[in-house]
Short mmCIF file of N, CA and C and ligand atoms in Angstrom, two decimals:
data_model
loop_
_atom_site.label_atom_id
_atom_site.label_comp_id
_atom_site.label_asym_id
_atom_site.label_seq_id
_atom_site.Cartn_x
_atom_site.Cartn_y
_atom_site.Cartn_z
N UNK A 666 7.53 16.23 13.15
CA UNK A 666 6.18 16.50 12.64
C UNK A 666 5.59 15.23 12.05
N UNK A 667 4.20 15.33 12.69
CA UNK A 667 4.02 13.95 11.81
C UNK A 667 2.82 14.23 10.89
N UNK A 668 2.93 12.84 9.69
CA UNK A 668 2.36 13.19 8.16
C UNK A 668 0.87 13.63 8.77
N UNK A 669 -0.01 13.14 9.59
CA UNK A 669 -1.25 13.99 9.60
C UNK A 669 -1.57 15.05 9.79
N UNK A 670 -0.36 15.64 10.02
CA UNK A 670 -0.26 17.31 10.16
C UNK A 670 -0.66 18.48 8.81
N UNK A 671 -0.48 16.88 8.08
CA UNK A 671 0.10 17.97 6.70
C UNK A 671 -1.68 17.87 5.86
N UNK A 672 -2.67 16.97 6.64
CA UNK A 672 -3.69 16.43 5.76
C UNK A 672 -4.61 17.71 6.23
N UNK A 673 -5.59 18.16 5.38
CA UNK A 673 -6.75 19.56 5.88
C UNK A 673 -7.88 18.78 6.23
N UNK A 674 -8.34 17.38 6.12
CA UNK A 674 -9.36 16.57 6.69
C UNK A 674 -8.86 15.72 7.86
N UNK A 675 -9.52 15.34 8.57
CA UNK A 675 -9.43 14.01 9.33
C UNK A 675 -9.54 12.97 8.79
N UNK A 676 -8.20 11.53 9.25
CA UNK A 676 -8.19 10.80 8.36
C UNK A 676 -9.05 9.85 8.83
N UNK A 677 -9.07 8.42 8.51
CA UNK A 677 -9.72 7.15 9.02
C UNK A 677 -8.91 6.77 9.73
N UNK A 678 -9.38 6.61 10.99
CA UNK A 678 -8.05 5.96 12.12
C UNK A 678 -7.99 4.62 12.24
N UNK A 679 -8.41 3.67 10.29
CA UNK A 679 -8.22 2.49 10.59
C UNK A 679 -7.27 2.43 9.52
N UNK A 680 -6.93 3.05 8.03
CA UNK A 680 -6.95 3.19 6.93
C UNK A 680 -6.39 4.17 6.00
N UNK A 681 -6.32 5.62 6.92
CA UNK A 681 -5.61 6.98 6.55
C UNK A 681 -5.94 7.14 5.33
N UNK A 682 -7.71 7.10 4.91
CA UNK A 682 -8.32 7.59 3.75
C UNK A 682 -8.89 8.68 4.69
N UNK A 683 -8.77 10.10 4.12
CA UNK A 683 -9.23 11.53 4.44
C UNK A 683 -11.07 11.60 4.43
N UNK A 684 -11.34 11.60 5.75
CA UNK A 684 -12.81 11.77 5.80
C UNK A 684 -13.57 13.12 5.15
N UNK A 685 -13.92 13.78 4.11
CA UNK A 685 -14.55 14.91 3.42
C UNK A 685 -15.68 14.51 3.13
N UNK A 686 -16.47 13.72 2.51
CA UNK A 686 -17.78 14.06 2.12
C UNK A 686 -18.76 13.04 3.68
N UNK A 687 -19.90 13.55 3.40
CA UNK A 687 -20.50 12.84 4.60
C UNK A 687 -20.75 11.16 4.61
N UNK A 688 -20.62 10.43 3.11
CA UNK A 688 -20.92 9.29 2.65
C UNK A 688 -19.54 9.06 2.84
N UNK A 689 -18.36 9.42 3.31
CA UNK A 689 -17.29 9.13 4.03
C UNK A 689 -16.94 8.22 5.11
N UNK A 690 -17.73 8.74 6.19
CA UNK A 690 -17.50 8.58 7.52
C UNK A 690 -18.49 7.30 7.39
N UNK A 691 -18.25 6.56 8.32
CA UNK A 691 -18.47 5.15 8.50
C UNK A 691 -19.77 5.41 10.14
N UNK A 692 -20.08 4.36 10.29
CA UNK A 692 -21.65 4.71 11.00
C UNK A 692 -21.45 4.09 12.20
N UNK A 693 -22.51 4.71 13.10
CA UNK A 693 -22.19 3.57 14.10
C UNK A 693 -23.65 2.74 14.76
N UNK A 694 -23.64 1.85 15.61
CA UNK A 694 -24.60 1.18 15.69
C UNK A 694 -26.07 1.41 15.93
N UNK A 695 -26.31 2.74 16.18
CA UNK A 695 -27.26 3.54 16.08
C UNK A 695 -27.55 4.51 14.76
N UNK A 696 -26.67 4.17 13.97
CA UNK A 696 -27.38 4.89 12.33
C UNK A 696 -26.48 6.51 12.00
N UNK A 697 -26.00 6.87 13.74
CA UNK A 697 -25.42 8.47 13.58
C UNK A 697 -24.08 7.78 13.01
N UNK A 698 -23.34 9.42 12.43
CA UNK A 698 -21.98 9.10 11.90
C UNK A 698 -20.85 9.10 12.94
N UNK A 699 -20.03 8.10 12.78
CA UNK A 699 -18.59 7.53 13.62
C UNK A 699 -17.61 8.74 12.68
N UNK A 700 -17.02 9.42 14.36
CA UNK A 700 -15.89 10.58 13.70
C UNK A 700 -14.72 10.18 13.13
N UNK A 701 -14.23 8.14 14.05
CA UNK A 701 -13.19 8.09 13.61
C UNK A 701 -12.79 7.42 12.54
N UNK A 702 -13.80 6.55 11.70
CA UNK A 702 -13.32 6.03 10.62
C UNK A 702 -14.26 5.92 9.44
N UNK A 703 -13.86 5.37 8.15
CA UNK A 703 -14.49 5.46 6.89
C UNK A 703 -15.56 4.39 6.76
N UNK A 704 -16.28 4.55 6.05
CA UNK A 704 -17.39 3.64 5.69
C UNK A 704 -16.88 2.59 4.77
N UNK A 705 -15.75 2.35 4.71
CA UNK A 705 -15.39 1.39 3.88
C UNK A 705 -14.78 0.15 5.39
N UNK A 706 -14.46 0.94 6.35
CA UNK A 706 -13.72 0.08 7.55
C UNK A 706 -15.00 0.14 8.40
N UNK A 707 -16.02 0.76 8.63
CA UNK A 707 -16.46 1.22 9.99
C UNK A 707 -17.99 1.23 9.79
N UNK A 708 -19.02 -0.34 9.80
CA UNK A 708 -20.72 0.06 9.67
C UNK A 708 -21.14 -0.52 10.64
N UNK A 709 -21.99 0.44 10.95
CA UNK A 709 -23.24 -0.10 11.93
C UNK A 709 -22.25 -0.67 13.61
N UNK A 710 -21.70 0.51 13.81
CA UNK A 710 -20.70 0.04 15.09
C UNK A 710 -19.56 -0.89 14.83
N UNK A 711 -19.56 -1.11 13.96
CA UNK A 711 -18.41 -2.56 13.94
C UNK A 711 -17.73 -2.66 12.82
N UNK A 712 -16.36 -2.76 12.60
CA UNK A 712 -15.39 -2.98 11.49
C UNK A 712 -15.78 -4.39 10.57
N UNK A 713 -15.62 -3.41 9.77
CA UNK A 713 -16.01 -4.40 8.00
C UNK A 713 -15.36 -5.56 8.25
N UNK A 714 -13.92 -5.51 8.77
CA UNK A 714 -13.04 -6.70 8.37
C UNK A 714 -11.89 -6.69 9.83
N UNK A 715 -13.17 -7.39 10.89
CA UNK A 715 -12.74 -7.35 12.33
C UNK A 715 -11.25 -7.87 12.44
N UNK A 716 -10.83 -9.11 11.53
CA UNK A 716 -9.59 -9.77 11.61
C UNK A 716 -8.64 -9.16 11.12
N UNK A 717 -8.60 -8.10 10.42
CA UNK A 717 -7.85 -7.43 9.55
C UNK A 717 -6.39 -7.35 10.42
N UNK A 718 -5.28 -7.76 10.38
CA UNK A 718 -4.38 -7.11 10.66
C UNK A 718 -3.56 -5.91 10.85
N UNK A 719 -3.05 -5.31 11.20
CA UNK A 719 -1.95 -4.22 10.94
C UNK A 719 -0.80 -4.27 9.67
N UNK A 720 -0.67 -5.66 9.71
CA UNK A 720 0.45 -5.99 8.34
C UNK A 720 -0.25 -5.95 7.18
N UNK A 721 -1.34 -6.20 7.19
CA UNK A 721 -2.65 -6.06 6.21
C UNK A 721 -3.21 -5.16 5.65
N UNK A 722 -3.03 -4.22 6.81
CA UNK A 722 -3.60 -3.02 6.42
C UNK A 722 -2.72 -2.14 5.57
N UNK A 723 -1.35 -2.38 6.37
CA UNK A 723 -0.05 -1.28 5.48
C UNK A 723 0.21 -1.75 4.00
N UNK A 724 -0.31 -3.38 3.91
CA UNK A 724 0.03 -3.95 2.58
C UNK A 724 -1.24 -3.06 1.79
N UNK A 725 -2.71 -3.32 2.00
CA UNK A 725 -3.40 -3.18 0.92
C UNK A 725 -3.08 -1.12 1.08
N UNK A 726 -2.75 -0.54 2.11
CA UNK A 726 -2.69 0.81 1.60
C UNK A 726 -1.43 1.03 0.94
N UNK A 727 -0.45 0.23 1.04
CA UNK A 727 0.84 0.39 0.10
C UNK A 727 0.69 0.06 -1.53
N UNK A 728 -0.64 -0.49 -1.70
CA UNK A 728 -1.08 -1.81 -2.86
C UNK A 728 -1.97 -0.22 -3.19
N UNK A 729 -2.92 0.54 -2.86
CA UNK A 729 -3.63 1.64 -3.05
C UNK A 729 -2.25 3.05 -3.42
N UNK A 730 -2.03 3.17 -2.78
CA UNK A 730 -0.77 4.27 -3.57
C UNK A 730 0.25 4.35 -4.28
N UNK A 731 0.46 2.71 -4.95
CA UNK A 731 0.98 2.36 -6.11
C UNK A 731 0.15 2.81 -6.92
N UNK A 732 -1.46 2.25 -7.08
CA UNK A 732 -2.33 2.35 -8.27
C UNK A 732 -2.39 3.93 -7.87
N UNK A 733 -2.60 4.44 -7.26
CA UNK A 733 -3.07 5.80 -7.47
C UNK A 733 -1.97 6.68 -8.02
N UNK A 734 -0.62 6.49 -7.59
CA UNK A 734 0.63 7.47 -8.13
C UNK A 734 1.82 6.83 -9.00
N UNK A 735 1.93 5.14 -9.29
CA UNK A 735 2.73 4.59 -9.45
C UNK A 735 4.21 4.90 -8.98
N UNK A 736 4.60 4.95 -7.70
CA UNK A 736 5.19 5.15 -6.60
C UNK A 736 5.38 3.49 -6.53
N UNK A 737 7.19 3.62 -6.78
CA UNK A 737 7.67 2.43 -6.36
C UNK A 737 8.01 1.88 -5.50
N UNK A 738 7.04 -0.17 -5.00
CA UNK A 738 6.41 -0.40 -3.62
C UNK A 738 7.42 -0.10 -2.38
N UNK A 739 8.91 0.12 -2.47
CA UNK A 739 9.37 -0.05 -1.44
C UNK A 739 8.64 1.48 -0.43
N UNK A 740 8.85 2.81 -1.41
CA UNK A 740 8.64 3.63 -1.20
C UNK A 740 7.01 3.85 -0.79
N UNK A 741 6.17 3.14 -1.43
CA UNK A 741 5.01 3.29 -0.59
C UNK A 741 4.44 1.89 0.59
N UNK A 742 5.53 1.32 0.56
CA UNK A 742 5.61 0.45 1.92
C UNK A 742 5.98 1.56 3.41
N UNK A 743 7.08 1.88 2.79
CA UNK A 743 7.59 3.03 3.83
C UNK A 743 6.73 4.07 4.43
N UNK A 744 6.05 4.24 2.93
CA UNK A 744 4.76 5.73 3.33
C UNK A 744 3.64 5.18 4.78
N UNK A 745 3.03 3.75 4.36
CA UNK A 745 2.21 2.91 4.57
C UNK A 745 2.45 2.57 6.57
N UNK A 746 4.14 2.23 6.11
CA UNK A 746 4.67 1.63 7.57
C UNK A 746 4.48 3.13 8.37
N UNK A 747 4.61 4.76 8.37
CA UNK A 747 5.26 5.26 8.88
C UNK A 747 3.87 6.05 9.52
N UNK A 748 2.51 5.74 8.69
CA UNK A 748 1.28 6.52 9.35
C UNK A 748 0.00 5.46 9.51
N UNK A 749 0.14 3.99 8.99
CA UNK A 749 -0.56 3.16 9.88
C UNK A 749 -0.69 3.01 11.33
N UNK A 750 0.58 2.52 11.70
CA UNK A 750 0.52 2.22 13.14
C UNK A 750 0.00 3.62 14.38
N UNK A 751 0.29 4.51 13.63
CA UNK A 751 0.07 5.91 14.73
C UNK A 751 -1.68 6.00 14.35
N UNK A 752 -2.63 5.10 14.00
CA UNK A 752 -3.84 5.63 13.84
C UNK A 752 -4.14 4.58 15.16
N UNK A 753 -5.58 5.53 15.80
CA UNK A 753 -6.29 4.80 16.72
C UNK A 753 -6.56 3.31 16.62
N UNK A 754 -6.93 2.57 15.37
CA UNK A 754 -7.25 1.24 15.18
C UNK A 754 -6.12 0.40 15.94
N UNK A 755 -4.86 1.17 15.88
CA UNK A 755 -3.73 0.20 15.99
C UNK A 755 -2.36 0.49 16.50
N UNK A 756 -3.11 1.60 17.54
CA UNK A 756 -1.99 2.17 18.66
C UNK A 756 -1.88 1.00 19.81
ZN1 ZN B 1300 -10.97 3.40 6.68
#
């Protein structure tokens, strides 16, 4: 089973922040809303931070679920490594 099974929203398939409110979802180059990712990764058709890595990404979301649960980093490296790579950005 895998962890997006367990989420009741759709996540960001750059980022695995849970899309719920409409100021969520990230836009696309025509102004309508993009299903697959957040407005923090995803404006106006095109990713915030085109160069962004994959190693980058698992770091700053491993660096985000420390501050949010103080969850020690190995353990939210692991969280980070095990549902990054399975998102669309970075299949
Ligand atoms: Zn995102």
């Amino acid at each position: 089973m895998g962890m997006e099974e367990e989420f009741l929203w759709p996540l960001c398939q750059s980022c695995a922040r849970p899309l719920i409110r409409e100021k969520d979802f990230g836009t696309n180059a025509d102004g309508t809303r993009n299903e697959d990712y957040c407005s923090l990764c995803y404006q106006k058709g095109a990713f915030t931070q085109p160069a962004m890595t994959q190693g980058e990404m698992i770091e700053n979301v491993a660096n985000q679920i420390i501050l949010r649960t103080g969850m020690p980093r190995s353990s939210a490296e692991e969280i980070a490594r095990s549902v990054i790579p399975t998102l669309k950005r970075w299949r």
